[in-house]
Coordinates of C-alpha atoms in Angstrom, one line a residue:
Chain A
X100 CA 34.5 6.4 -8.8
X101 CA 34.8 9.8 -6.8
X102 CA 35.1 11.8 -10.0
X103 CA 31.2 11.9 -11.0
X104 CA 30.4 12.8 -7.4
X105 CA 32.8 15.6 -7.2
X106 CA 31.5 16.9 -10.6
X107 CA 28.1 16.7 -9.5
X108 CA 28.8 18.7 -6.0
X109 CA 29.8 21.5 -8.2
X110 CA 26.7 21.8 -10.1
X111 CA 24.0 24.2 -8.6
X112 CA 21.1 21.7 -9.4
X113 CA 22.7 19.0 -7.3
X114 CA 23.4 21.5 -4.4
X115 CA 19.8 22.3 -4.5
X116 CA 19.0 18.6 -4.4
X117 CA 21.3 18.2 -1.4
X118 CA 19.4 20.9 0.5
X119 CA 16.1 19.5 -0.4
X120 CA 17.0 15.9 0.6
X121 CA 18.3 17.5 4.1
X122 CA 15.1 19.2 4.7
X123 CA 12.8 16.4 3.6
X124 CA 14.6 13.8 5.4
X125 CA 14.8 15.8 8.7
X126 CA 11.0 16.5 8.6
X127 CA 9.9 13.1 7.6
X128 CA 12.2 11.3 10.0
X129 CA 10.7 13.6 13.1
X130 CA 7.1 12.9 12.0
X131 CA 7.9 9.2 11.5
X132 CA 8.3 8.8 15.3
X133 CA 4.7 9.6 15.6
X134 CA 3.6 7.6 12.7
X135 CA 5.1 4.6 14.6
X136 CA 3.8 5.6 18.0
X137 CA 0.3 5.9 16.7
X138 CA 0.7 2.7 14.5
X139 CA 0.0 4.7 11.4
X140 CA 2.3 3.2 8.8
X141 CA -0.6 1.7 6.7
X142 CA -2.4 5.1 7.0
X143 CA 0.7 6.7 5.4
X144 CA 0.9 4.1 2.8
X145 CA -2.6 4.8 1.9
X146 CA -2.3 8.6 2.0
X147 CA 0.7 8.2 -0.4
X148 CA -1.6 6.5 -2.9
X149 CA -4.4 8.6 -2.2
X150 CA -2.9 12.0 -3.1
X151 CA -2.1 10.7 -6.4
X152 CA -5.4 11.6 -8.3
X153 CA -5.3 15.1 -6.7
X154 CA -1.8 15.5 -8.1
X155 CA -3.0 14.3 -11.6
X156 CA -6.0 16.7 -11.5
X157 CA -3.9 19.5 -10.5
X158 CA -1.6 19.0 -13.3
X159 CA -4.5 18.7 -15.8
X160 CA -5.9 22.0 -14.4
X161 CA -2.7 23.6 -14.3
X162 CA -2.5 24.6 -10.7
X163 CA -0.1 23.7 -8.0
X164 CA 0.6 20.1 -7.7
X165 CA 1.1 20.4 -3.9
X166 CA -2.3 22.1 -3.3
X167 CA -4.0 19.4 -5.6
X168 CA -2.3 16.7 -3.6
X169 CA -3.0 18.1 -0.2
X170 CA -6.8 18.9 -1.1
X171 CA -7.2 15.4 -2.2
X172 CA -5.5 14.0 0.8
X173 CA -7.9 16.0 3.0
X174 CA -11.0 14.5 1.0
X175 CA -9.6 11.1 1.6
X176 CA -9.1 11.6 5.2
X177 CA -12.7 12.8 5.6
X178 CA -13.9 9.8 3.5
X179 CA -12.1 7.3 5.7
X180 CA -13.3 9.0 8.9
X181 CA -17.1 9.1 7.5
X182 CA -17.0 5.4 6.3
X183 CA -15.1 4.2 9.4
X184 CA -17.9 5.3 11.6
X185 CA -20.0 2.3 10.0
X186 CA -19.3 -0.5 12.4
X187 CA -19.7 -3.1 9.9
X188 CA -16.2 -3.2 8.4
X189 CA -12.7 -2.9 10.0
X190 CA -10.3 0.0 9.3
X191 CA -7.5 -2.1 7.7
X192 CA -9.7 -3.5 5.0
X193 CA -11.5 -0.1 4.4
X194 CA -8.3 1.6 4.2
X195 CA -7.1 -0.9 1.5
X196 CA -10.3 -0.4 -0.6
X197 CA -10.1 3.3 -0.6
X198 CA -6.4 3.3 -1.3
X199 CA -6.5 1.1 -4.2
X200 CA -9.8 2.7 -5.5
X201 CA -8.3 6.4 -5.4
X202 CA -5.2 5.3 -6.9
X203 CA -7.2 3.7 -9.8
X204 CA -9.0 7.0 -10.2
X205 CA -5.6 8.7 -10.6
X206 CA -4.5 6.2 -13.2
X207 CA -7.6 6.4 -15.0
X208 CA -7.4 10.1 -15.2
X209 CA -3.9 10.0 -16.2
X210 CA -4.5 7.3 -18.9
X211 CA -7.4 9.4 -20.4
X212 CA -5.1 12.3 -21.2
X213 CA -2.4 11.7 -23.8
X214 CA 1.3 11.5 -23.0
X215 CA 2.7 12.8 -19.7
X216 CA 4.6 9.5 -18.7
X217 CA 7.6 11.5 -17.4
X218 CA 5.7 13.7 -15.3
X219 CA 3.7 10.7 -14.0
X220 CA 6.7 8.9 -12.9
X221 CA 8.1 12.1 -11.4
X222 CA 5.1 12.0 -8.9
X223 CA 5.4 8.4 -8.4
X224 CA 9.1 8.1 -7.7
X225 CA 10.2 11.7 -7.4
X226 CA 12.7 13.8 -9.3
X227 CA 14.7 15.6 -6.8
X228 CA 17.3 16.7 -9.2
X229 CA 14.9 19.2 -10.9
X230 CA 13.8 21.0 -7.8
X231 CA 14.0 24.8 -7.9
X232 CA 14.8 27.4 -5.4
X233 CA 11.0 28.0 -4.9
X234 CA 10.5 24.3 -4.2
X235 CA 13.3 24.5 -1.7
X236 CA 11.6 27.6 0.0
X237 CA 8.3 25.8 0.3
X238 CA 10.0 22.7 1.5
X239 CA 11.7 24.7 4.2
X240 CA 8.7 26.3 5.3
X241 CA 6.7 23.2 5.5
X242 CA 9.4 21.5 7.4
X243 CA 9.8 24.4 9.8
X244 CA 5.9 24.4 10.4
X245 CA 5.6 20.7 10.9
X246 CA 8.9 20.6 13.3
X247 CA 7.5 23.7 15.2
X248 CA 4.3 21.8 15.7
X249 CA 5.9 18.6 16.9
X250 CA 8.1 20.5 19.3
X251 CA 5.1 22.7 20.7
X252 CA 2.7 19.8 21.2
X253 CA 5.2 17.2 22.1
X254 CA 3.7 16.4 25.5
X255 CA 0.3 16.2 24.3
X256 CA 1.0 13.9 21.3
X257 CA 3.0 11.5 23.3
X258 CA 0.5 11.5 26.2
X259 CA -2.6 10.9 23.9
X260 CA -0.7 8.2 22.0
X261 CA 0.2 6.1 25.0
X262 CA -2.8 6.8 27.2
X263 CA -5.9 8.0 25.2
X264 CA -8.3 7.5 28.1
X265 CA -5.9 9.1 30.6
X266 CA -5.5 12.0 28.5
X267 CA -9.3 12.4 27.9
X268 CA -9.7 12.3 31.7
X269 CA -7.0 14.9 32.1
X270 CA -8.9 17.3 29.7
X271 CA -7.2 16.9 26.5
X272 CA -9.3 17.1 23.4
X273 CA -8.3 13.9 21.7
X274 CA -9.9 14.6 18.3
X275 CA -8.3 17.9 18.2
X276 CA -4.8 16.2 18.7
X277 CA -5.6 13.4 16.4
X278 CA -6.7 15.8 13.5
X279 CA -3.4 17.9 14.2
X280 CA -1.1 14.9 14.0
X281 CA -2.9 13.4 10.9
X282 CA -2.7 16.7 9.1
X283 CA 1.0 17.0 10.1
X284 CA 1.6 13.5 8.5
X285 CA -0.4 14.6 5.4
X286 CA 1.5 17.8 5.1
X287 CA 5.0 16.1 5.5
X288 CA 3.9 13.4 3.1
X289 CA 3.0 15.9 0.4
X290 CA 6.2 17.8 1.1
X291 CA 8.3 14.8 0.3
X292 CA 6.8 14.2 -3.1
X293 CA 9.2 16.5 -5.1
X294 CA 12.1 14.5 -3.5
X295 CA 11.0 10.9 -3.5
X296 CA 7.6 10.7 -5.1
X297 CA 4.5 9.8 -3.7
X298 CA 5.2 6.0 -3.6
X299 CA 8.5 6.2 -1.8
X300 CA 7.4 8.8 0.8
X301 CA 6.5 6.0 3.1
X302 CA 10.1 5.1 3.2
X303 CA 11.2 8.4 4.7
X304 CA 8.1 8.5 7.1
X305 CA 8.9 5.4 8.5
X306 CA 12.2 3.7 8.1
X307 CA 14.5 6.5 9.7
X308 CA 12.0 6.4 12.6
X309 CA 12.3 2.6 12.9
X310 CA 16.1 2.9 12.9
X311 CA 16.1 5.7 15.7
X312 CA 13.9 3.5 17.8
X313 CA 16.5 0.7 17.6
X314 CA 19.1 2.8 19.3
X315 CA 17.1 4.9 21.9
X316 CA 14.3 4.4 23.9
X317 CA 12.8 7.9 24.8
X318 CA 10.7 9.7 22.5
X319 CA 12.3 13.0 22.5
X320 CA 15.9 11.8 21.6
X321 CA 14.4 9.2 19.2
X322 CA 12.8 12.1 17.4
X323 CA 15.9 14.1 17.0
X324 CA 18.0 11.0 16.0
X325 CA 15.2 10.1 13.4
X326 CA 15.5 13.6 12.0
X327 CA 19.3 13.3 11.7
X328 CA 18.9 9.8 10.1
X329 CA 16.4 11.0 7.8
X330 CA 18.8 13.9 6.5
X331 CA 21.8 11.7 6.2
X332 CA 19.8 9.1 4.4
X333 CA 18.8 11.9 1.9
X334 CA 22.4 12.9 1.5
X335 CA 24.0 9.4 1.1
X336 CA 21.1 8.3 -1.5
X337 CA 21.7 11.3 -3.4
X338 CA 25.5 11.0 -3.6
X339 CA 24.9 7.2 -4.3
X340 CA 22.6 8.1 -7.2
X341 CA 25.1 10.5 -8.7
X342 CA 27.9 8.0 -8.6
X343 CA 26.0 4.8 -9.6
X344 CA 23.6 6.6 -12.0
X345 CA 20.5 5.2 -10.7
X346 CA 17.0 7.0 -9.8
X347 CA 17.5 9.3 -6.9
X348 CA 14.3 8.8 -5.1
X349 CA 14.9 5.2 -5.0
X350 CA 18.4 5.5 -3.8
X351 CA 17.4 7.8 -1.0
X352 CA 14.9 5.1 0.1
X353 CA 17.5 2.4 -0.1
X354 CA 20.0 4.4 1.8
X355 CA 17.4 4.7 4.7
X356 CA 16.9 1.0 4.5
X357 CA 20.7 0.3 4.6
X358 CA 20.9 2.6 7.8
X359 CA 18.3 0.4 9.2
X360 CA 20.0 -2.8 8.3
X361 CA 23.2 -1.8 9.9
X362 CA 21.5 -0.5 13.0
X363 CA 19.5 -3.6 13.3
X364 CA 22.7 -6.0 13.0
X365 CA 24.7 -3.6 15.4
X366 CA 22.0 -3.3 18.1
X367 CA 21.2 -7.0 18.0
X368 CA 24.7 -7.9 18.5
X369 CA 25.3 -5.4 21.3
X370 CA 22.3 -5.8 23.3
X371 CA 23.0 -7.1 26.8
X372 CA 20.1 -6.4 29.0
X373 CA 16.4 -7.1 28.2
X374 CA 14.6 -3.8 27.2
X375 CA 11.0 -2.7 27.3
X376 CA 9.4 -2.8 23.9
X377 CA 8.2 0.7 22.8
X378 CA 4.8 1.6 21.6
Chain B
X1286 CA -27.8 -4.8 -24.8
X1287 CA -26.1 -8.0 -25.8
X1288 CA -24.0 -6.0 -28.3
X1289 CA -22.9 -3.9 -25.6
X1290 CA -22.1 -6.6 -23.1
X1291 CA -20.5 -9.2 -25.5
X1292 CA -19.7 -7.0 -28.6
X1293 CA -16.1 -6.0 -27.0
X1294 CA -15.1 -9.5 -26.7
X1295 CA -14.8 -10.5 -30.5
X1296 CA -11.1 -10.0 -30.5
X1297 CA -8.8 -12.8 -29.2
X1298 CA -7.0 -10.5 -27.0
X1299 CA -10.2 -9.2 -25.3
X1300 CA -11.2 -12.8 -24.8
X1301 CA -7.9 -13.7 -23.2
X1302 CA -8.2 -10.4 -21.0
X1303 CA -11.7 -11.4 -19.9
X1304 CA -10.7 -15.1 -19.2
X1305 CA -7.7 -13.5 -17.1
X1306 CA -10.0 -11.2 -15.2
X1307 CA -12.4 -14.2 -14.4
X1308 CA -9.7 -16.3 -13.0
X1309 CA -8.4 -13.4 -10.9
X1310 CA -11.8 -12.8 -9.7
X1311 CA -11.9 -16.5 -8.6
X1312 CA -8.4 -16.3 -7.0
X1313 CA -8.9 -12.9 -5.3
X1314 CA -12.5 -13.6 -4.2
X1315 CA -11.6 -16.8 -2.5
X1316 CA -8.3 -15.7 -0.7
X1317 CA -9.6 -12.1 -0.2
X1318 CA -12.3 -13.3 2.4
X1319 CA -9.4 -14.7 4.6
X1320 CA -7.5 -11.4 4.0
X1321 CA -10.3 -9.3 5.3
X1322 CA -11.3 -11.6 8.1
X1323 CA -7.7 -11.5 9.3
X1324 CA -7.1 -7.9 8.4
X1325 CA -4.3 -8.7 6.2
X1326 CA -4.9 -5.9 3.8
X1327 CA -1.6 -4.2 4.7
X1328 CA 0.3 -7.5 4.0
X1329 CA -1.4 -7.7 0.7
X1330 CA -0.3 -4.2 0.0
X1331 CA 3.3 -5.1 1.2
X1332 CA 3.4 -8.1 -0.8
X1333 CA 2.4 -6.3 -4.2
X1334 CA 5.3 -3.9 -3.7
X1335 CA 7.8 -6.4 -2.6
X1336 CA 7.2 -8.5 -5.5
X1337 CA 8.1 -5.6 -7.8
X1338 CA 11.9 -6.0 -7.6
X1339 CA 11.6 -9.7 -8.3
X1340 CA 9.8 -9.0 -11.5
X1341 CA 12.2 -6.0 -12.2
X1342 CA 15.3 -8.3 -11.9
X1343 CA 13.7 -11.1 -14.1
X1344 CA 12.7 -8.4 -16.5
X1345 CA 16.3 -7.0 -16.6
X1346 CA 17.8 -10.6 -16.8
X1347 CA 15.3 -11.5 -19.5
X1348 CA 14.2 -14.5 -17.4
X1349 CA 10.8 -15.7 -16.6
X1350 CA 8.8 -12.8 -14.7
X1351 CA 6.9 -15.5 -12.9
X1352 CA 10.1 -17.0 -11.4
X1353 CA 11.4 -13.7 -10.2
X1354 CA 7.9 -12.8 -8.6
X1355 CA 7.7 -16.1 -6.7
X1356 CA 11.2 -15.8 -5.4
X1357 CA 10.5 -12.2 -4.1
X1358 CA 7.2 -13.2 -2.6
X1359 CA 8.9 -16.2 -0.7
X1360 CA 11.6 -13.9 0.5
X1361 CA 9.1 -11.3 1.7
X1362 CA 7.1 -13.8 3.7
X1363 CA 10.3 -15.2 5.5
X1364 CA 11.5 -11.6 6.3
X1365 CA 8.2 -10.4 7.4
X1366 CA 8.0 -13.4 9.8
X1367 CA 11.5 -12.8 11.2
X1368 CA 11.4 -8.8 11.3
X1369 CA 7.8 -9.0 13.1
X1370 CA 9.3 -10.9 15.9
X1371 CA 12.1 -8.4 16.7
X1372 CA 11.2 -6.3 19.4
X1373 CA 10.6 -2.5 18.9
X1374 CA 9.8 -3.0 15.3
X1375 CA 6.4 -4.9 15.2
X1376 CA 4.4 -6.0 12.1
X1377 CA 3.4 -2.5 11.1
X1378 CA 6.8 -1.4 11.2
X1379 CA 8.2 -4.4 9.5
X1380 CA 5.5 -4.1 6.6
X1381 CA 6.2 -0.5 6.1
X1382 CA 10.1 -1.1 5.9
X1383 CA 9.7 -4.1 3.4
X1384 CA 7.2 -2.2 1.3
X1385 CA 9.3 1.0 1.1
X1386 CA 12.6 -0.8 0.7
X1387 CA 11.5 -3.5 -2.0
X1388 CA 9.8 -0.8 -3.9
X1389 CA 12.8 1.6 -4.1
X1390 CA 14.8 -1.5 -5.0
X1391 CA 12.5 -2.0 -7.8
X1392 CA 12.6 1.5 -9.0
X1393 CA 16.4 1.6 -8.8
X1394 CA 16.9 -1.6 -11.0
X1395 CA 14.5 -0.4 -13.5
X1396 CA 16.3 3.1 -13.7
X1397 CA 19.4 1.3 -14.9
X1398 CA 17.6 -0.1 -18.0
X1399 CA 17.4 1.9 -21.2
X1400 CA 13.6 2.5 -21.5
X1401 CA 13.0 3.5 -17.9
X1402 CA 9.9 5.6 -18.1
X1403 CA 8.1 2.9 -20.4
X1404 CA 9.1 0.0 -18.3
X1405 CA 8.3 1.5 -15.1
X1406 CA 4.8 2.3 -16.3
X1407 CA 4.3 -1.1 -17.7
X1408 CA 5.4 -2.7 -14.2
X1409 CA 3.4 -0.3 -12.1
X1410 CA 0.1 -0.6 -14.0
X1411 CA 0.3 -3.8 -15.7
X1412 CA -1.0 -4.8 -19.1
X1413 CA -4.2 -6.7 -19.0
X1414 CA -4.7 -6.5 -22.8
X1415 CA -1.4 -8.1 -23.8
X1416 CA -2.2 -11.3 -21.7
X1417 CA -1.0 -14.4 -23.7
X1418 CA -2.0 -18.0 -23.8
X1419 CA 0.8 -19.1 -21.5
X1420 CA 0.0 -16.4 -18.9
X1421 CA -3.4 -17.7 -18.9
X1422 CA -2.4 -21.3 -18.3
X1423 CA -0.2 -20.1 -15.5
X1424 CA -2.8 -18.1 -13.9
X1425 CA -5.3 -21.1 -14.2
X1426 CA -2.8 -23.5 -12.6
X1427 CA -2.4 -21.1 -9.7
X1428 CA -6.0 -20.5 -9.4
X1429 CA -6.5 -24.2 -9.2
X1430 CA -3.8 -24.9 -6.6
X1431 CA -4.7 -21.8 -4.5
X1432 CA -8.2 -22.7 -4.2
X1433 CA -7.7 -26.6 -3.5
X1434 CA -5.5 -25.4 -0.7
X1435 CA -7.8 -22.9 0.7
X1436 CA -10.7 -25.4 0.5
X1437 CA -8.8 -28.0 2.3
X1438 CA -7.8 -25.6 5.1
X1439 CA -11.2 -23.7 5.0
X1440 CA -12.2 -25.1 8.5
X1441 CA -8.9 -24.4 10.2
X1442 CA -8.6 -21.0 8.6
X1443 CA -12.0 -19.8 9.7
X1444 CA -11.5 -21.3 13.2
X1445 CA -8.2 -19.5 13.7
X1446 CA -9.6 -16.3 12.2
X1447 CA -12.5 -16.1 14.8
X1448 CA -10.9 -17.8 17.8
X1449 CA -7.3 -18.4 18.0
X1450 CA -7.3 -19.6 21.7
X1451 CA -9.9 -22.3 20.9
X1452 CA -8.0 -23.5 17.9
X1453 CA -4.8 -23.8 20.1
X1454 CA -6.5 -25.7 22.5
X1455 CA -7.8 -27.9 20.0
X1456 CA -4.3 -28.7 18.8
X1457 CA -4.3 -26.9 15.5
X1458 CA -1.0 -25.6 14.7
X1459 CA -1.5 -21.9 13.9
X1460 CA 1.9 -21.3 12.5
X1461 CA 1.6 -23.8 9.7
X1462 CA -1.9 -22.6 8.7
X1463 CA -0.6 -19.0 8.9
X1464 CA 2.3 -19.8 6.6
X1465 CA 0.1 -21.6 4.1
X1466 CA -2.2 -18.6 4.1
X1467 CA 0.6 -16.1 3.3
X1468 CA 2.2 -18.3 0.7
X1469 CA -1.3 -18.6 -1.2
X1470 CA -1.8 -14.8 -0.8
X1471 CA 1.9 -14.3 -2.3
X1472 CA 0.9 -16.6 -5.1
X1473 CA -2.4 -14.6 -5.9
X1474 CA -0.3 -11.5 -5.9
X1475 CA 2.1 -12.9 -8.2
X1476 CA -0.7 -14.3 -10.6
X1477 CA -2.3 -10.7 -10.6
X1478 CA 0.5 -8.5 -10.9
X1479 CA 1.5 -8.9 -14.4
X1480 CA -2.0 -8.1 -15.6
X1481 CA -3.2 -5.3 -13.2
X1482 CA 0.2 -3.8 -12.1
X1483 CA 2.0 -3.6 -8.8
X1484 CA -0.2 -1.0 -7.2
X1485 CA -3.7 -2.4 -8.1
X1486 CA -3.5 -5.9 -6.9
X1487 CA -4.7 -5.1 -3.5
X1488 CA -8.1 -4.0 -5.0
X1489 CA -8.5 -7.5 -6.6
X1490 CA -8.1 -9.1 -3.3
X1491 CA -9.6 -6.7 -0.5
X1492 CA -12.5 -4.9 -2.3
X1493 CA -14.7 -7.8 -3.4
X1494 CA -14.3 -9.6 -0.2
X1495 CA -14.9 -6.4 1.8
X1496 CA -18.1 -5.8 -0.2
X1497 CA -19.1 -9.6 0.2
X1498 CA -18.5 -9.6 4.0
X1499 CA -21.0 -6.7 4.4
X1500 CA -23.8 -8.9 3.4
X1501 CA -22.8 -12.6 3.8
X1502 CA -23.7 -14.6 6.8
X1503 CA -20.8 -17.0 6.5
X1504 CA -17.3 -17.0 5.2
X1505 CA -18.2 -19.5 2.7
X1506 CA -21.1 -17.4 1.4
X1507 CA -18.9 -14.5 1.2
X1508 CA -16.4 -16.3 -1.1
X1509 CA -19.1 -17.0 -3.5
X1510 CA -20.5 -13.5 -3.3
X1511 CA -16.9 -12.0 -3.7
X1512 CA -16.1 -14.0 -6.7
X1513 CA -19.4 -12.9 -8.4
X1514 CA -18.7 -9.4 -7.4
X1515 CA -15.3 -9.4 -8.8
X1516 CA -16.2 -11.3 -11.8
X1517 CA -19.1 -8.8 -12.7
X1518 CA -16.9 -5.8 -12.0
X1519 CA -14.3 -7.1 -14.1
X1520 CA -16.6 -7.6 -16.9
X1521 CA -18.2 -4.4 -16.8
X1522 CA -14.6 -2.7 -16.3
X1523 CA -13.4 -4.3 -19.5
X1524 CA -16.4 -3.4 -21.6
X1525 CA -16.4 0.3 -20.3
X1526 CA -12.7 0.7 -21.0
X1527 CA -12.9 -1.0 -24.4
X1528 CA -15.9 0.9 -25.3
X1529 CA -14.7 4.3 -24.4
X1530 CA -11.0 3.6 -26.0
X1531 CA -12.1 2.0 -29.1
X1532 CA -15.5 3.7 -30.0
X1533 CA -15.3 7.2 -28.1
X1534 CA -11.5 7.6 -28.4
X1535 CA -10.9 8.3 -24.7
X1536 CA -8.2 6.0 -23.6
X1537 CA -8.9 4.4 -20.3
X1538 CA -6.5 1.9 -18.6
X1539 CA -8.5 -1.2 -18.2
X1540 CA -6.9 -2.5 -15.0
X1541 CA -7.7 0.7 -13.3
X1542 CA -11.3 1.1 -14.9
X1543 CA -12.0 -2.4 -13.4
X1544 CA -10.8 -1.3 -9.8
X1545 CA -12.8 1.8 -10.1
X1546 CA -15.9 -0.1 -10.8
X1547 CA -15.2 -2.5 -7.8
X1548 CA -14.8 0.6 -5.7
X1549 CA -17.9 2.2 -6.8
X1550 CA -19.7 -1.2 -6.2
X1551 CA -18.2 -1.5 -2.7
X1552 CA -19.3 2.0 -1.9
X1553 CA -22.9 1.3 -3.1
X1554 CA -23.1 -2.1 -1.0
X1555 CA -21.8 -0.1 2.1
X1556 CA -24.3 2.5 1.5
X1557 CA -27.2 0.0 0.9
X1558 CA -26.3 -2.0 3.9
X1559 CA -26.0 1.0 6.3
X1560 CA -29.5 2.2 4.9
X1561 CA -30.9 -1.2 5.4
X1562 CA -29.6 -1.5 9.0
X1563 CA -30.9 1.8 10.0
X1564 CA -34.5 1.1 8.6
X1565 CA -34.9 -2.6 9.5
X1566 CA -34.7 -3.4 13.1
X1567 CA -32.3 -6.0 13.6
X1568 CA -33.3 -9.2 15.1
X1569 CA -30.7 -11.4 16.9
X1570 CA -30.9 -14.3 14.6
X1571 CA -30.2 -12.2 11.5
X1572 CA -26.8 -10.7 12.4
X1573 CA -24.2 -12.3 10.2
X1574 CA -21.4 -14.5 11.9
X1575 CA -19.0 -11.8 11.0
X1576 CA -20.9 -9.3 12.9
X1577 CA -21.2 -11.5 15.9
X1578 CA -17.4 -12.1 15.7
X1579 CA -16.6 -8.3 15.6
X1580 CA -19.0 -7.7 18.4
X1581 CA -17.2 -10.4 20.6
X1582 CA -13.8 -9.0 19.6
X1583 CA -14.8 -5.6 20.5

């Protein structure tokens, strides 16, 4: 049982994967708290699908997939904002339409070129075992930038999330703060693609944060806890995938879900006093 | 012209694909209007991902895929109701959690199989061209059942969508109607998922209805328009993908082509209505019911 794990731990590719999993887990866990505060989970799901055509185009053009995905994510955000101005349709349905539409464009582009099924599934569900030292460096840089941004603007982010009117009256520029946090979410999302793929990124961007919120009420500590939980889920999932020989991206997402399930049961049993719902 | 529109459907598999698309247009259009009115797009998205592991299990066990999908859909609806009530999680959180977890479970299960890449692609993107007679019958039965349930509950559903307080005061049981709608939605996802795949079902449900509600004056009218919109898009999508694949040698996935046609149609309708609204002065009597409901909700 432990043998394959010990063997794997000695391999350089597995060590690289572990570092990547910790970095990605910590970054998405922390960003996840803001995703929940601002009720952005569906936005994250939409973005995770919407980056797909960009990734396919980038792979056809032979440029960086990270750049392709990010560029397309920006296009989709702008499209959603522009179409959202029309008062005739609600945001949820609009996001649903654009999400499926842009994903279909990705599939169409992918089906028009021959082969590439392996590469395709790597984007969809990740292939963390093949990350290079360069990938780790870029993930580390992304994670550092995102975490610094969250730490630096923590007060503004929390204030505008809870009381947009108050924040506006106090002179904060809401549009700027919104654009900032949406970009941070998009960057974190694209950053998790090598590890868990576009379709599973939503797991790391919401589940550790949900778990952290079961345990602590205050935003700051929840953020730190979510980052820790994300990293732990990454390590557990990766080890489980080595032992059980299952897809690593899926295993990481399931590890995050298992931590949530455990926390949900324990906190439900241990709750004594009524608490105030958060967010 | 008729050669372009009908020539693609000489072979039996294309006829079956067309029949399947038209049945899905009926199903998706009717339930979709309720989905858009209630903003259930995220629920649809979650269902299409949570049905995935059910199909994967049935696939690995060699059982009927429909059975696996139905079981997974029912479990999802129950979990969603239970988790949404827990404090600190909320519906958004519960949906994200279920979507991600179920999808991960599906991927992990498929990854244990021998032909991982191939199986994953089929489950994700569906195979509309390999629909067989039995699948058509199953879809047909689902279409009939779902349409009957929705028509029977039409008044209650519309009332609850627009004015929950009045519905409660009149003695309607919101929970029962709510669960009925969710079960129907789950069945629609199940019916669509094998032919259009686990990531595109949401388009068949949400896109035609969203386009129809931009112009319709009543939910019933919107349903008729949505079904028509979906049927025409499905037809065009199949013709385009067949034409390009067989005659021009550019392989296009048919499910995805249909969805791209639908999205294009939606954007055209959205553009058209906003131009119309900015040029024609709106008279009070000519606003749609949906507009008024949104205005009063705002």
